[in-house]
Amino acid sequence: MQLLVQNLLSVGLHHYLILAVVLFGIGTFGVFMRRNALTTLMSIELILNGGNLTLLAFARSHQDMRGQALALLVIAVAAAEAAIGLAIVVGVFRNRHNTNIDELNLLRY
Amino acid sequence: MIAVATSDFASLDLGSLLMQAAQVQAVPASSLTPAGWTPAWAFWILSALVVVGAISTISQRSLISAVMSLVATFFGLAGLYATLSAHFLAAIQVLVYAGAIMVLFVFVIMVLNRDEVERVSDRGLLDKAIGAGALVYLAVRLGEVIASPVGPVSRMSKPAPEFGTVAKIGEYFFTEFLFPFEAISILLIIAVIGAVVVARTVVSRPTTSYEVPNAASGSAEGGDDHAGGDAHGAHGGH
């Protein structure tokens, strides 16, 4: 009980790591379970943000600014990924008139 | 220079990070501030916003509602970054994620204007089982780190005054992270050009062999086409 109160009142590295895992898990669930390509892209953004939160929490924990520099690089990669992904979604929609990723299996077999 | 930068970049692997984390947790209690390093209520409110927003993002049927939930999630994450002394990253998060990327999403949703009929995918259950297993593995490994023998709560000391400043981040980008920085700029250029090329309306494709290829002789040829169409229509009428 005292441990619980201590965990509630004093936030440490563990709290941020658990939150990052929860965010990563929610994003992974969205990628696996949703059919819409746009929702899948949003879930990937959630996953990347979970990773970013881990980087920043460890940077704060180590007093090391390199984690923050890495997080900035991750944000840039996420922006590029969103631009390319949305362009691909628009192109797919133009050809197939839906964005259901379960039907995009032309290159699969 | 490049070789040095890449080797430093590659040395930041997860194993050494976790090892250093275990060492950080062993800081003696006397050097710690008494109430942790961030207001606890700020963390709980922001994390509740983040989790609820993330769940709402992947469970909404309407795509616009999902995007708005994602914006709320990103604002909560920006607040969390601020509690981690990463104020510059918090600002960038709001500008880039909640601003630029979400505007892009909203534009694409407006263009497509189509809500999905069936939300949950039921195909490829084997892949999903593998993914769930990987997720469980990740959670277990992180749980091992979290349940390290030092103690359940690892408080951290106050940061140095220059921690989290823009000047420090810029210094890293121009010394140690020079190669990744330049590579990211090239990646962004490639991504923007690629996005334009992929999403562009193809102008030259509809001009097949029986059509007029260029617009320069459009008036004369167009007149011919019109006459041909009329003749065809008259023929059909007969």
PDB file of C-alpha atoms in Angstrom, chain A residues 6-52:
ATOM      1  CA  GLN A   6       4.858   6.166  -3.327  1.00  0.00           C
ATOM      2  CA  ASN A   7       4.397   5.187  -6.963  1.00  0.00           C
ATOM      3  CA  LEU A   8       1.480   7.553  -7.321  1.00  0.00           C
ATOM      4  CA  LEU A   9       3.135  10.545  -5.737  1.00  0.00           C
ATOM      5  CA  SER A  10       6.640  10.196  -7.087  1.00  0.00           C
ATOM      6  CA  VAL A  11       6.961   9.788 -10.819  1.00  0.00           C
ATOM      7  CA  GLY A  12      10.135   8.220 -12.114  1.00  0.00           C
ATOM      8  CA  LEU A  13      11.647   6.682 -15.199  1.00  0.00           C
ATOM      9  CA  HIS A  14       9.505   3.573 -14.840  1.00  0.00           C
ATOM     10  CA  HIS A  15       6.296   5.498 -15.216  1.00  0.00           C
ATOM     11  CA  TYR A  16       7.401   6.979 -18.498  1.00  0.00           C
ATOM     12  CA  LEU A  17       8.608   3.606 -19.771  1.00  0.00           C
ATOM     13  CA  ILE A  18       5.314   1.934 -18.915  1.00  0.00           C
ATOM     14  CA  LEU A  19       3.399   4.722 -20.616  1.00  0.00           C
ATOM     15  CA  ALA A  20       5.605   4.335 -23.691  1.00  0.00           C
ATOM     16  CA  VAL A  21       4.905   0.593 -23.786  1.00  0.00           C
ATOM     17  CA  VAL A  22       1.179   1.226 -23.484  1.00  0.00           C
ATOM     18  CA  LEU A  23       1.339   3.706 -26.334  1.00  0.00           C
ATOM     19  CA  PHE A  24       3.395   1.299 -28.436  1.00  0.00           C
ATOM     20  CA  GLY A  25       0.935  -1.514 -27.709  1.00  0.00           C
ATOM     21  CA  ILE A  26      -2.092   0.560 -28.639  1.00  0.00           C
ATOM     22  CA  GLY A  27      -0.382   1.563 -31.875  1.00  0.00           C
ATOM     23  CA  THR A  28       0.569  -2.022 -32.676  1.00  0.00           C
ATOM     24  CA  PHE A  29      -2.981  -3.140 -32.030  1.00  0.00           C
ATOM     25  CA  GLY A  30      -4.225  -0.482 -34.415  1.00  0.00           C
ATOM     26  CA  VAL A  31      -1.794  -1.534 -37.136  1.00  0.00           C
ATOM     27  CA  PHE A  32      -2.785  -5.160 -36.854  1.00  0.00           C
ATOM     28  CA  MET A  33      -6.503  -4.870 -36.401  1.00  0.00           C
ATOM     29  CA  ARG A  34      -7.782  -1.951 -38.444  1.00  0.00           C
ATOM     30  CA  ARG A  35      -8.512  -2.227 -42.149  1.00  0.00           C
ATOM     31  CA  ASN A  36      -8.266   1.383 -43.199  1.00  0.00           C
ATOM     32  CA  ALA A  37      -4.873   2.471 -44.456  1.00  0.00           C
ATOM     33  CA  LEU A  38      -5.269   5.912 -42.898  1.00  0.00           C
ATOM     34  CA  THR A  39      -5.923   4.465 -39.458  1.00  0.00           C
ATOM     35  CA  THR A  40      -2.895   2.267 -39.928  1.00  0.00           C
ATOM     36  CA  LEU A  41      -0.772   5.336 -40.638  1.00  0.00           C
ATOM     37  CA  MET A  42      -2.099   7.024 -37.514  1.00  0.00           C
ATOM     38  CA  SER A  43      -1.261   3.941 -35.477  1.00  0.00           C
ATOM     39  CA  ILE A  44       2.285   4.057 -36.843  1.00  0.00           C
ATOM     40  CA  GLU A  45       2.502   7.635 -35.621  1.00  0.00           C
ATOM     41  CA  LEU A  46       1.442   6.398 -32.174  1.00  0.00           C
ATOM     42  CA  ILE A  47       4.185   3.764 -32.248  1.00  0.00           C
ATOM     43  CA  LEU A  48       6.817   6.316 -33.204  1.00  0.00           C
ATOM     44  CA  ASN A  49       5.696   8.582 -30.399  1.00  0.00           C
ATOM     45  CA  GLY A  50       6.001   5.731 -27.935  1.00  0.00           C
ATOM     46  CA  GLY A  51       9.583   5.289 -29.054  1.00  0.00           C
ATOM     47  CA  ASN A  52      10.185   9.006 -28.762  1.00  0.00           C
TER      48      ASN A  52
END
